[in-house]
mmCIF file of C-alpha atoms and ligand atoms in Angstrom:
data_model
loop_
_atom_site.group_PDB
_atom_site.id
_atom_site.type_symbol
_atom_site.label_atom_id
_atom_site.label_comp_id
_atom_site.label_asym_id
_atom_site.label_seq_id
_atom_site.Cartn_x
_atom_site.Cartn_y
_atom_site.Cartn_z
ATOM 1 C CA MET N 1 0.369 0.135 -0.229
ATOM 2 C CA ALA N 2 2.469 2.114 0.949
ATOM 3 C CA CYS N 3 3.794 1.863 -2.397
ATOM 4 C CA LYS N 4 1.595 1.712 -4.219
ATOM 5 C CA GLN N 5 0.951 5.720 -3.069
ATOM 6 C CA PHE N 6 4.769 5.873 -3.763
ATOM 7 C CA ASP N 7 4.164 4.872 -7.018
ATOM 8 C CA ARG N 8 1.327 7.052 -8.149
ATOM 9 C CA VAL N 9 3.492 10.226 -6.547
ATOM 10 C CA ALA N 10 6.416 10.309 -8.137
ATOM 11 C CA GLN N 11 5.154 9.536 -11.577
ATOM 12 C CA PHE N 12 3.239 12.446 -11.010
ATOM 13 C CA LEU N 13 5.836 14.721 -9.033
ATOM 14 C CA ASN N 14 8.242 13.120 -12.913
ATOM 15 C CA LEU N 15 10.692 12.390 -10.621
ATOM 16 C CA PRO N 16 13.255 10.148 -12.504
ATOM 17 C CA GLU N 17 13.845 6.645 -12.036
ATOM 18 C CA LYS N 18 16.953 6.872 -10.627
ATOM 19 C CA THR N 19 15.758 8.748 -7.563
ATOM 20 C CA GLN N 20 12.565 6.955 -7.190
ATOM 21 C CA ALA N 21 14.673 3.479 -6.570
ATOM 22 C CA ILE N 22 16.798 5.776 -4.247
ATOM 23 C CA ILE N 23 14.331 6.719 -2.350
ATOM 24 C CA LYS N 24 11.448 4.068 -2.057
ATOM 25 C CA TRP N 25 13.283 1.290 -0.454
ATOM 26 C CA PRO N 26 13.955 0.869 3.110
ATOM 27 C CA GLN N 27 18.246 2.349 3.691
ATOM 28 C CA ARG N 28 18.292 -0.264 6.600
ATOM 29 C CA SER N 29 16.213 -3.208 8.561
ATOM 30 C CA LEU N 30 17.118 -4.686 10.750
ATOM 31 C CA SER N 31 15.277 -8.377 12.689
ATOM 32 C CA VAL N 32 16.578 -9.500 15.699
ATOM 33 C CA THR N 33 14.862 -12.359 18.273
ATOM 34 C CA PHE N 34 15.043 -13.098 21.383
ATOM 35 C CA PRO N 35 14.404 -14.513 24.696
ATOM 36 C CA VAL N 36 12.290 -13.528 28.033
ATOM 37 C CA LYS N 37 11.897 -14.986 30.730
ATOM 38 C CA MET N 38 8.035 -14.796 31.005
ATOM 39 C CA ASP N 39 6.038 -15.199 35.069
ATOM 40 C CA SER N 40 5.748 -18.551 34.478
ATOM 41 C CA GLY N 41 9.547 -19.372 34.692
ATOM 42 C CA GLU N 42 9.051 -20.281 31.212
ATOM 43 C CA VAL N 43 11.237 -18.378 28.087
ATOM 44 C CA ARG N 44 9.955 -17.224 25.539
ATOM 45 C CA MET N 45 11.205 -15.795 22.059
ATOM 46 C CA PHE N 46 10.076 -12.904 20.317
ATOM 47 C CA SER N 47 10.787 -10.613 17.831
ATOM 48 C CA GLY N 48 11.282 -7.580 17.053
ATOM 49 C CA TYR N 49 12.230 -5.644 14.070
ATOM 50 C CA ARG N 50 13.980 -1.860 13.497
ATOM 51 C CA VAL N 51 13.938 -0.090 10.387
ATOM 52 C CA GLN N 52 15.394 3.086 9.119
ATOM 53 C CA HIS N 53 13.871 4.382 5.712
ATOM 54 C CA HIS N 54 16.279 7.227 5.034
ATOM 55 C CA LEU N 55 19.288 9.053 6.577
ATOM 56 C CA ALA N 56 19.210 11.989 4.141
ATOM 57 C CA LEU N 57 17.350 14.535 6.072
ATOM 58 C CA GLY N 58 18.856 14.062 9.699
ATOM 59 C CA PRO N 59 18.650 11.182 12.132
ATOM 60 C CA THR N 60 15.234 8.901 11.860
ATOM 61 C CA LYS N 61 12.382 9.029 14.274
ATOM 62 C CA GLY N 62 8.919 6.695 14.682
ATOM 63 C CA GLY N 63 7.485 4.822 17.088
ATOM 64 C CA ILE N 64 7.956 1.492 18.199
ATOM 65 C CA ARG N 65 4.913 -0.854 18.216
ATOM 66 C CA PHE N 66 4.470 -3.943 20.593
ATOM 67 C CA ASP N 67 0.917 -6.003 18.500
ATOM 68 C CA PRO N 68 0.594 -9.114 17.663
ATOM 69 C CA ASP N 69 0.028 -8.318 13.697
ATOM 70 C CA VAL N 70 3.692 -6.535 13.780
ATOM 71 C CA THR N 71 5.442 -7.882 10.486
ATOM 72 C CA LEU N 72 8.664 -6.511 8.726
ATOM 73 C CA GLY N 73 6.722 -5.748 6.515
ATOM 74 C CA GLU N 74 4.491 -3.508 8.022
ATOM 75 C CA ILE N 75 6.881 -1.366 9.609
ATOM 76 C CA SER N 76 8.689 -0.498 6.586
ATOM 77 C CA ALA N 77 5.581 0.511 5.628
ATOM 78 C CA LEU N 78 5.101 3.296 8.735
ATOM 79 C CA ALA N 79 9.200 4.254 8.276
ATOM 80 C CA MET N 80 8.321 4.996 4.904
ATOM 81 C CA TRP N 81 5.182 7.359 5.639
ATOM 82 C CA MET N 82 7.028 8.608 8.470
ATOM 83 C CA SER N 83 9.895 9.670 6.297
ATOM 84 C CA TRP N 84 7.117 11.400 4.188
ATOM 85 C CA LYS N 85 5.213 12.908 7.878
ATOM 86 C CA CYS N 86 8.395 14.198 8.463
ATOM 87 C CA ALA N 87 9.048 16.115 5.114
ATOM 88 C CA LEU N 88 6.612 17.127 5.072
ATOM 89 C CA VAL N 89 6.262 19.175 8.081
ATOM 90 C CA GLY N 90 9.979 20.196 8.334
ATOM 91 C CA LEU N 91 11.106 18.017 10.537
ATOM 92 C CA PRO N 92 14.730 17.437 10.352
ATOM 93 C CA PHE N 93 14.284 13.552 10.473
ATOM 94 C CA GLY N 94 14.285 11.124 7.680
ATOM 95 C CA GLY N 95 11.812 8.210 8.546
ATOM 96 C CA ALA N 96 11.719 4.765 10.649
ATOM 97 C CA LYS N 97 9.728 2.128 12.666
ATOM 98 C CA GLY N 98 10.311 -0.456 14.672
ATOM 99 C CA GLY N 99 7.918 -3.578 16.269
ATOM 100 C CA VAL N 100 7.847 -6.076 18.931
ATOM 101 C CA CYS N 101 5.302 -9.128 17.581
ATOM 102 C CA CYS N 102 3.345 -9.308 20.917
ATOM 103 C CA GLN N 103 0.224 -9.306 22.699
ATOM 104 C CA PRO N 104 1.168 -7.024 25.390
ATOM 105 C CA ALA N 105 -2.466 -6.507 26.917
ATOM 106 C CA GLU N 106 -1.750 -10.302 28.108
ATOM 107 C CA MET N 107 1.355 -9.375 29.425
ATOM 108 C CA SER N 108 2.489 -8.571 33.642
ATOM 109 C CA LYS N 109 4.276 -5.370 33.930
ATOM 110 C CA LYS N 110 7.300 -7.375 33.966
ATOM 111 C CA GLU N 111 7.062 -9.231 32.042
ATOM 112 C CA LEU N 112 6.929 -5.988 28.978
ATOM 113 C CA GLU N 113 9.776 -4.361 30.754
ATOM 114 C CA GLY N 114 11.837 -7.432 30.043
ATOM 115 C CA LEU N 115 10.298 -7.980 26.809
ATOM 116 C CA THR N 116 11.207 -3.258 26.634
ATOM 117 C CA ARG N 117 15.045 -4.225 27.924
ATOM 118 C CA ARG N 118 15.479 -7.402 26.066
ATOM 119 C CA TYR N 119 14.215 -6.298 22.481
ATOM 120 C CA THR N 120 16.226 -2.232 23.027
ATOM 121 C CA GLN N 121 19.411 -4.120 24.308
ATOM 122 C CA GLU N 122 19.596 -5.448 20.895
ATOM 123 C CA LEU N 123 18.947 -2.058 18.974
ATOM 124 C CA ILE N 124 22.205 0.175 20.540
ATOM 125 C CA PRO N 125 24.256 -0.211 18.244
ATOM 126 C CA PHE N 126 21.072 0.876 15.232
ATOM 127 C CA ILE N 127 19.619 4.241 17.983
ATOM 128 C CA GLY N 128 21.340 6.953 19.119
ATOM 129 C CA PRO N 129 20.192 10.755 19.506
ATOM 130 C CA GLN N 130 22.122 11.730 16.593
ATOM 131 C CA LYS N 131 20.900 8.239 14.514
ATOM 132 C CA ASP N 132 17.431 7.041 15.004
ATOM 133 C CA ILE N 133 15.183 8.450 17.968
ATOM 134 C CA PRO N 134 12.076 5.587 18.751
ATOM 135 C CA ALA N 135 8.753 7.448 20.385
ATOM 136 C CA PRO N 136 5.920 5.181 21.531
ATOM 137 C CA ASP N 137 3.199 4.114 19.369
ATOM 138 C CA ILE N 138 0.317 1.309 19.442
ATOM 139 C CA GLY N 139 0.740 -0.561 22.830
ATOM 140 C CA THR N 140 3.613 1.330 23.352
ATOM 141 C CA ASP N 141 4.089 4.176 26.470
ATOM 142 C CA GLU N 142 6.116 6.540 28.402
ATOM 143 C CA GLN N 143 6.338 3.957 30.666
ATOM 144 C CA ILE N 144 8.030 1.782 27.473
ATOM 145 C CA MET N 145 9.732 4.832 26.594
ATOM 146 C CA ALA N 146 11.258 5.688 30.380
ATOM 147 C CA TRP N 147 12.859 1.200 30.270
ATOM 148 C CA MET N 148 13.906 2.637 26.719
ATOM 149 C CA MET N 149 15.754 5.076 27.887
ATOM 150 C CA ASP N 150 17.429 3.750 30.538
ATOM 151 C CA THR N 151 18.346 0.098 29.681
ATOM 152 C CA TYR N 152 20.630 2.995 26.353
ATOM 153 C CA SER N 153 21.886 5.414 29.116
ATOM 154 C CA MET N 154 23.105 1.915 31.349
ATOM 155 C CA GLN N 155 24.801 0.212 28.328
ATOM 156 C CA VAL N 156 26.478 3.453 27.217
ATOM 157 C CA GLY N 157 27.498 5.235 30.549
ATOM 158 C CA TYR N 158 25.755 8.437 31.387
ATOM 159 C CA PRO N 159 21.817 9.205 30.781
ATOM 160 C CA VAL N 160 21.138 10.156 27.692
ATOM 161 C CA PRO N 161 17.360 11.759 27.409
ATOM 162 C CA GLY N 162 17.948 12.127 24.035
ATOM 163 C CA VAL N 163 17.524 8.474 22.512
ATOM 164 C CA VAL N 164 13.349 8.017 22.378
ATOM 165 C CA THR N 165 10.935 10.873 23.214
ATOM 166 C CA GLY N 166 7.049 10.231 24.752
ATOM 167 C CA LYS N 167 9.572 10.075 27.979
ATOM 168 C CA PRO N 168 7.997 11.068 31.588
ATOM 169 C CA VAL N 169 8.683 14.213 31.989
ATOM 170 C CA THR N 170 10.418 13.467 35.230
ATOM 171 C CA ILE N 171 13.889 12.331 33.091
ATOM 172 C CA GLY N 172 13.320 14.684 29.973
ATOM 173 C CA GLY N 173 10.292 14.145 28.441
ATOM 174 C CA THR N 174 8.254 17.361 26.975
ATOM 175 C CA LEU N 175 4.933 19.273 28.555
ATOM 176 C CA GLY N 176 1.866 17.930 26.411
ATOM 177 C CA ARG N 177 4.033 14.737 24.157
ATOM 178 C CA LYS N 178 0.332 12.311 25.386
ATOM 179 C CA GLU N 179 -1.515 14.721 24.145
ATOM 180 C CA ALA N 180 -0.414 15.995 21.034
ATOM 181 C CA THR N 181 -1.451 13.233 18.555
ATOM 182 C CA GLY N 182 -4.766 13.685 20.051
ATOM 183 C CA LYS N 183 -4.832 18.017 20.231
ATOM 184 C CA GLY N 184 -3.119 18.044 16.881
ATOM 185 C CA VAL N 185 -5.557 15.685 14.871
ATOM 186 C CA ALA N 186 -8.789 18.003 16.572
ATOM 187 C CA PHE N 187 -6.817 21.349 15.742
ATOM 188 C CA LEU N 188 -6.889 20.362 12.303
ATOM 189 C CA VAL N 189 -11.023 19.156 12.131
ATOM 190 C CA LYS N 190 -11.628 22.375 13.585
ATOM 191 C CA LYS N 191 -9.748 24.916 11.187
ATOM 192 C CA ILE N 192 -10.966 21.881 8.154
ATOM 193 C CA THR N 193 -14.872 22.940 10.227
ATOM 194 C CA GLU N 194 -14.203 26.713 9.708
ATOM 195 C CA LEU N 195 -12.789 25.859 5.997
ATOM 196 C CA LEU N 196 -15.976 23.923 5.172
ATOM 197 C CA LYS N 197 -18.108 26.329 7.278
ATOM 198 C CA LEU N 198 -19.863 23.567 8.362
ATOM 199 C CA PRO N 199 -22.264 24.355 11.360
ATOM 200 C CA GLY N 200 -22.324 22.981 14.752
ATOM 201 C CA PRO N 201 -21.711 20.802 16.584
ATOM 202 C CA LEU N 202 -19.893 18.545 15.336
ATOM 203 C CA ARG N 203 -21.532 14.647 14.877
ATOM 204 C CA VAL N 204 -18.229 12.864 15.635
ATOM 205 C CA ILE N 205 -17.071 8.417 15.501
ATOM 206 C CA ILE N 206 -14.701 8.075 16.255
ATOM 207 C CA GLN N 207 -12.563 4.627 16.126
ATOM 208 C CA GLY N 208 -10.396 3.521 18.017
ATOM 209 C CA PHE N 209 -10.083 5.042 22.254
ATOM 210 C CA GLY N 210 -6.318 4.639 22.843
ATOM 211 C CA ASN N 211 -4.109 7.481 23.307
ATOM 212 C CA VAL N 212 -4.998 9.407 19.656
ATOM 213 C CA GLY N 213 -8.621 8.891 19.581
ATOM 214 C CA SER N 214 -9.055 9.158 23.394
ATOM 215 C CA VAL N 215 -7.710 13.194 23.254
ATOM 216 C CA SER N 216 -9.236 13.252 19.712
ATOM 217 C CA ALA N 217 -12.390 12.875 21.436
ATOM 218 C CA CYS N 218 -11.594 14.895 24.347
ATOM 219 C CA GLN N 219 -10.497 17.669 22.877
ATOM 220 C CA LEU N 220 -13.337 17.946 20.719
ATOM 221 C CA VAL N 221 -15.764 17.607 23.071
ATOM 222 C CA LYS N 222 -14.741 20.474 25.104
ATOM 223 C CA ASP N 223 -14.774 22.843 21.758
ATOM 224 C CA GLY N 224 -18.560 21.449 21.343
ATOM 225 C CA ALA N 225 -18.387 18.644 19.796
ATOM 226 C CA VAL N 226 -20.767 15.546 20.609
ATOM 227 C CA LEU N 227 -19.300 11.807 20.133
ATOM 228 C CA VAL N 228 -22.129 10.034 18.394
ATOM 229 C CA GLY N 229 -20.285 6.778 18.081
ATOM 230 C CA VAL N 230 -16.881 5.765 19.451
ATOM 231 C CA SER N 231 -15.357 2.272 19.542
ATOM 232 C CA ASP N 232 -12.101 -0.551 20.915
ATOM 233 C CA SER N 233 -10.978 -3.825 20.283
ATOM 234 C CA SER N 234 -14.423 -4.952 22.716
ATOM 235 C CA ALA N 235 -16.967 -2.989 20.434
ATOM 236 C CA ALA N 236 -18.599 0.047 18.810
ATOM 237 C CA LEU N 237 -20.186 2.116 20.861
ATOM 238 C CA TYR N 238 -23.461 4.307 18.703
ATOM 239 C CA ASN N 239 -25.751 7.098 20.621
ATOM 240 C CA PRO N 240 -27.220 9.612 18.209
ATOM 241 C CA LYS N 241 -27.943 11.373 21.054
ATOM 242 C CA GLY N 242 -24.735 11.808 21.864
ATOM 243 C CA ILE N 243 -22.246 9.590 24.812
ATOM 244 C CA ASN N 244 -20.454 11.176 28.028
ATOM 245 C CA TYR N 245 -17.170 11.264 26.874
ATOM 246 C CA PHE N 246 -16.027 11.759 30.843
ATOM 247 C CA GLN N 247 -18.268 9.323 31.944
ATOM 248 C CA LEU N 248 -17.043 6.564 28.810
ATOM 249 C CA LEU N 249 -13.726 7.635 30.117
ATOM 250 C CA GLU N 250 -13.875 6.770 33.462
ATOM 251 C CA TYR N 251 -15.784 3.220 32.342
ATOM 252 C CA LYS N 252 -12.916 2.209 30.397
ATOM 253 C CA GLU N 253 -10.407 3.183 33.010
ATOM 254 C CA LYS N 254 -12.737 1.014 35.644
ATOM 255 C CA THR N 255 -12.713 -2.022 33.071
ATOM 256 C CA GLY N 256 -10.119 -2.085 30.394
ATOM 257 C CA ARG N 257 -12.807 -1.575 27.823
ATOM 258 C CA LEU N 258 -15.841 -0.290 26.358
ATOM 259 C CA ALA N 259 -18.219 -3.330 26.213
ATOM 260 C CA GLY N 260 -21.132 -3.152 28.222
ATOM 261 C CA PHE N 261 -20.689 0.607 28.460
ATOM 262 C CA PRO N 262 -24.964 1.377 29.760
ATOM 263 C CA GLU N 263 -25.584 4.391 27.786
ATOM 264 C CA ALA N 264 -25.454 3.374 24.150
ATOM 265 C CA ASP N 265 -26.294 0.211 22.010
ATOM 266 C CA GLU N 266 -23.812 -1.646 20.180
ATOM 267 C CA MET N 267 -23.230 -2.342 16.712
ATOM 268 C CA ASP N 268 -21.369 -3.938 14.501
ATOM 269 C CA GLY N 269 -17.627 -2.299 13.752
ATOM 270 C CA VAL N 270 -18.154 -1.385 10.443
ATOM 271 C CA GLU N 271 -21.350 -0.803 10.560
ATOM 272 C CA LEU N 272 -20.577 2.408 12.318
ATOM 273 C CA LEU N 273 -17.489 3.717 10.326
ATOM 274 C CA CYS N 274 -20.524 3.952 8.033
ATOM 275 C CA GLN N 275 -23.116 6.189 10.079
ATOM 276 C CA HIS N 276 -23.747 9.439 9.170
ATOM 277 C CA CYS N 277 -21.636 12.483 10.911
ATOM 278 C CA ASP N 278 -19.445 15.132 9.758
ATOM 279 C CA VAL N 279 -16.207 13.936 10.970
ATOM 280 C CA LEU N 280 -15.152 10.542 11.224
ATOM 281 C CA ILE N 281 -12.226 9.679 12.707
ATOM 282 C CA PRO N 282 -10.156 6.155 11.788
ATOM 283 C CA ALA N 283 -7.050 5.866 15.042
ATOM 284 C CA ALA N 284 -6.598 2.695 15.082
ATOM 285 C CA LYS N 285 -4.762 0.158 13.185
ATOM 286 C CA GLU N 286 -4.261 0.533 9.143
ATOM 287 C CA ARG N 287 -6.664 -0.491 6.288
ATOM 288 C CA VAL N 288 -10.516 0.233 8.122
ATOM 289 C CA ILE N 289 -11.599 2.231 5.398
ATOM 290 C CA ASN N 290 -10.972 -0.260 2.173
ATOM 291 C CA GLU N 291 -13.415 -0.123 -1.195
ATOM 292 C CA VAL N 292 -16.742 -1.418 0.691
ATOM 293 C CA VAL N 293 -16.626 1.112 3.525
ATOM 294 C CA ALA N 294 -15.746 4.073 1.087
ATOM 295 C CA GLU N 295 -18.931 3.337 -1.064
ATOM 296 C CA LYS N 296 -20.849 3.490 2.178
ATOM 297 C CA LEU N 297 -18.265 6.297 4.324
ATOM 298 C CA ARG N 298 -21.311 9.509 5.744
ATOM 299 C CA CYS N 299 -19.039 11.925 6.790
ATOM 300 C CA ARG N 300 -18.227 15.086 5.916
ATOM 301 C CA ILE N 301 -14.823 15.396 6.727
ATOM 302 C CA LEU N 302 -12.873 12.062 6.948
ATOM 303 C CA ALA N 303 -9.667 13.030 9.984
ATOM 304 C CA GLU N 304 -7.153 9.661 9.912
ATOM 305 C CA GLY N 305 -5.885 10.033 13.177
ATOM 306 C CA ALA N 306 -4.582 6.564 12.163
ATOM 307 C CA ASN N 307 -1.512 5.589 10.173
ATOM 308 C CA GLY N 308 -2.313 4.064 6.912
ATOM 309 C CA PRO N 309 -6.345 3.545 7.405
ATOM 310 C CA THR N 310 -7.564 4.683 4.393
ATOM 311 C CA THR N 311 -6.396 1.820 1.013
ATOM 312 C CA PRO N 312 -5.856 3.047 -2.410
ATOM 313 C CA GLU N 313 -8.954 1.556 -3.765
ATOM 314 C CA ALA N 314 -10.904 3.370 -1.376
ATOM 315 C CA ASP N 315 -8.917 6.114 -2.141
ATOM 316 C CA HIS N 316 -9.911 6.148 -6.039
ATOM 317 C CA ILE N 317 -13.690 6.271 -4.693
ATOM 318 C CA LEU N 318 -13.125 8.986 -2.218
ATOM 319 C CA GLU N 319 -11.634 11.206 -5.265
ATOM 320 C CA GLU N 320 -14.663 10.315 -7.478
ATOM 321 C CA ARG N 321 -16.881 11.493 -4.231
ATOM 322 C CA LYS N 322 -15.955 14.628 -3.677
ATOM 323 C CA GLU N 323 -18.009 15.465 -0.965
ATOM 324 C CA ILE N 324 -15.860 14.124 1.533
ATOM 325 C CA PHE N 325 -13.252 15.904 3.152
ATOM 326 C CA ILE N 326 -10.091 13.963 3.864
ATOM 327 C CA ILE N 327 -6.943 15.191 6.285
ATOM 328 C CA PRO N 328 -4.160 13.285 5.189
ATOM 329 C CA ASP N 329 -2.899 10.616 7.626
ATOM 330 C CA ILE N 330 0.821 12.218 7.677
ATOM 331 C CA LEU N 331 -1.064 15.476 8.458
ATOM 332 C CA CYS N 332 -4.046 14.542 10.339
ATOM 333 C CA ASN N 333 -1.125 12.609 13.098
ATOM 334 C CA SER N 334 2.001 14.708 12.683
ATOM 335 C CA GLY N 335 1.032 16.734 16.513
ATOM 336 C CA GLY N 336 2.840 13.599 17.857
ATOM 337 C CA VAL N 337 6.264 13.518 15.641
ATOM 338 C CA ILE N 338 6.037 17.170 15.833
ATOM 339 C CA VAL N 339 5.991 17.784 20.099
ATOM 340 C CA SER N 340 8.769 14.506 19.777
ATOM 341 C CA TYR N 341 11.564 16.772 17.479
ATOM 342 C CA PHE N 342 10.079 19.819 20.467
ATOM 343 C CA GLU N 343 11.515 17.637 22.465
ATOM 344 C CA TRP N 344 14.256 16.232 21.245
ATOM 345 C CA VAL N 345 15.479 19.572 21.459
ATOM 346 C CA GLN N 346 14.678 20.342 24.868
ATOM 347 C CA ASP N 347 16.810 17.225 25.499
ATOM 348 C CA MET N 348 19.806 18.369 23.043
ATOM 349 C CA GLN N 349 19.004 21.583 24.837
ATOM 350 C CA SER N 350 18.857 21.031 28.663
ATOM 351 C CA TYR N 351 16.679 23.916 28.807
ATOM 352 C CA PHE N 352 12.795 22.780 28.617
ATOM 353 C CA TRP N 353 9.129 24.873 27.291
ATOM 354 C CA SER N 354 6.204 25.311 28.759
ATOM 355 C CA GLU N 355 2.845 23.856 28.391
ATOM 356 C CA ALA N 356 1.452 27.359 25.914
ATOM 357 C CA GLU N 357 4.673 27.298 24.153
ATOM 358 C CA VAL N 358 5.272 23.334 23.479
ATOM 359 C CA PHE N 359 0.903 23.551 21.360
ATOM 360 C CA ASN N 360 2.183 27.831 20.028
ATOM 361 C CA ALA N 361 4.538 26.184 17.921
ATOM 362 C CA LEU N 362 2.410 22.968 17.627
ATOM 363 C CA CYS N 363 -0.857 24.277 16.039
ATOM 364 C CA ARG N 364 1.907 26.996 13.647
ATOM 365 C CA ILE N 365 3.660 24.050 12.287
ATOM 366 C CA LEU N 366 0.096 22.447 11.782
ATOM 367 C CA SER N 367 -1.230 25.934 9.777
ATOM 368 C CA GLY N 368 2.013 25.735 7.617
ATOM 369 C CA ALA N 369 2.149 22.342 6.686
ATOM 370 C CA LEU N 370 -2.031 22.465 6.336
ATOM 371 C CA ASP N 371 -2.125 25.976 3.782
ATOM 372 C CA SER N 372 1.240 24.895 2.223
ATOM 373 C CA ILE N 373 -1.066 21.752 1.140
ATOM 374 C CA MET N 374 -4.195 23.069 -0.070
ATOM 375 C CA GLN N 375 -2.558 25.603 -2.588
ATOM 376 C CA PHE N 376 -0.958 22.166 -3.614
ATOM 377 C CA SER N 377 -4.295 20.737 -4.283
ATOM 378 C CA HIS N 378 -5.390 23.794 -5.419
ATOM 379 C CA GLU N 379 -2.542 24.462 -8.014
ATOM 380 C CA ASN N 380 -2.817 20.999 -9.638
ATOM 381 C CA LYS N 381 -6.000 20.051 -9.169
ATOM 382 C CA VAL N 382 -4.950 16.926 -7.162
ATOM 383 C CA SER N 383 -7.099 15.607 -3.624
ATOM 384 C CA THR N 384 -5.151 16.661 -0.808
ATOM 385 C CA ARG N 385 -3.950 13.115 0.200
ATOM 386 C CA MET N 386 -1.865 13.397 -3.320
ATOM 387 C CA ALA N 387 -0.331 16.909 -2.151
ATOM 388 C CA ALA N 388 0.849 16.102 0.945
ATOM 389 C CA LEU N 389 2.517 12.454 -0.074
ATOM 390 C CA SER N 390 3.641 15.139 -3.008
ATOM 391 C CA LEU N 391 5.479 17.645 -0.604
ATOM 392 C CA GLY N 392 6.839 14.673 1.644
ATOM 393 C CA ILE N 393 8.066 12.966 -1.228
ATOM 394 C CA LYS N 394 9.102 16.318 -3.753
ATOM 395 C CA LYS N 395 11.821 17.357 -0.677
ATOM 396 C CA VAL N 396 12.670 13.847 0.840
ATOM 397 C CA ALA N 397 13.388 13.262 -3.437
ATOM 398 C CA GLU N 398 15.352 17.132 -3.288
ATOM 399 C CA ALA N 399 17.670 16.291 -0.676
ATOM 400 C CA LYS N 400 18.509 13.323 -2.195
ATOM 401 C CA GLU N 401 20.197 14.381 -5.337
ATOM 402 C CA MET N 402 21.944 17.774 -3.637
ATOM 403 C CA ARG N 403 23.397 14.964 -1.151
ATOM 404 C CA GLY N 404 24.253 12.962 -4.460
ATOM 405 C CA VAL N 405 25.639 9.155 -4.830
ATOM 406 C CA PHE N 406 28.577 7.918 -2.123
ATOM 407 C CA PRO N 407 31.508 7.489 -3.165
HETATM 408 N N1 LIG J 1 4.311 7.047 16.070
HETATM 409 C C1 LIG J 1 3.929 8.245 15.973
HETATM 410 C C2 LIG J 1 3.518 7.990 14.697
HETATM 411 O O1 LIG J 1 3.229 7.348 14.200
HETATM 412 C C3 LIG J 1 5.238 8.805 16.777
HETATM 413 C C4 LIG J 1 6.012 9.147 16.070
HETATM 414 C C5 LIG J 1 7.780 9.689 17.525
HETATM 415 O O2 LIG J 1 7.078 10.261 17.683
HETATM 416 O O3 LIG J 1 8.643 9.702 16.814
HETATM 417 O O4 LIG J 1 3.324 9.479 14.192
#
């Protein structure tokens, strides 16, 4: 899917074949297998990966995913999207991604710590503040980043906060990183709502209630929106009169799942995506909007909180159905990596910013990137996704061409 998108954009941009080949393939891919002592006494083997897509613009940057669907192919695609994302919003990074194939929800804290430390140990020669900087993604959080930072620092012999972002604030994390992706999604939704002159209150459906989904929901509700549908891996909930976000959050924190929440009806997850709403936010995994779903969508704005939620086939359908405005993933969820960049800068300078400084700088970058996409899309008569990808890919291509081929 990532390659298909790339080929289409490369053709559109008329990139020389040599440049296409140079920027399409991941520069470095590491595949590791390592043992972890489980609580039962058993020693279990796990497979992990880290892919660095390109290093033309600076060190590489991207999250670490702990999930049973992790494969080298998935991680490579996600690394490629990180490249276009960082370039689009002007960060001095290439894209990377990592992951371990595991079921974090079924592991104890001790097992997760063992897995994180052993995986980090394998990555030591591959990562570093000037080489490659991991961050949270699906199934990982501040605690995991703290263990990664500690493992790396113990190896080199001094504290290296800049080796990961998304750390707890007490050990060199930045204020606002945890909320950054969701707040960025809500900020962009607000901008597009104004552009399209949609009357409020906005009716919102969110697929996924992890960090991105729940913070987006929280911010949109605070801005006056009505949450009519929400889903996680346990259930899809729908209530056209509105779901009380704060009661829902309390219920999820207590039970660990959305299933059984009394103030809404449960429905099929795919059906939920197709309900009538102003804003649909896929905020979980890839490929949930396929060609079947794309035909049936009844939203005005598709805000892609997840990476790669829409397949190229679905994209063709949505390009025909001009009534749906797509905020493409590499812009929509870029708040996370933008604030990661701020965290890295603060770590390098040992000088920390206020939360207001972080959010003002975030909004400035998001607004600028949105304006460039709108302008490119208008001037070249292409979709917002084609515009966003073109801007990102063009920048990487220019950097590669300027640097030339070594030796
Ligand atoms: N995992 C996030 C993403 O997909 C954040 C990456 C980062 O902060 O480096 O954009």
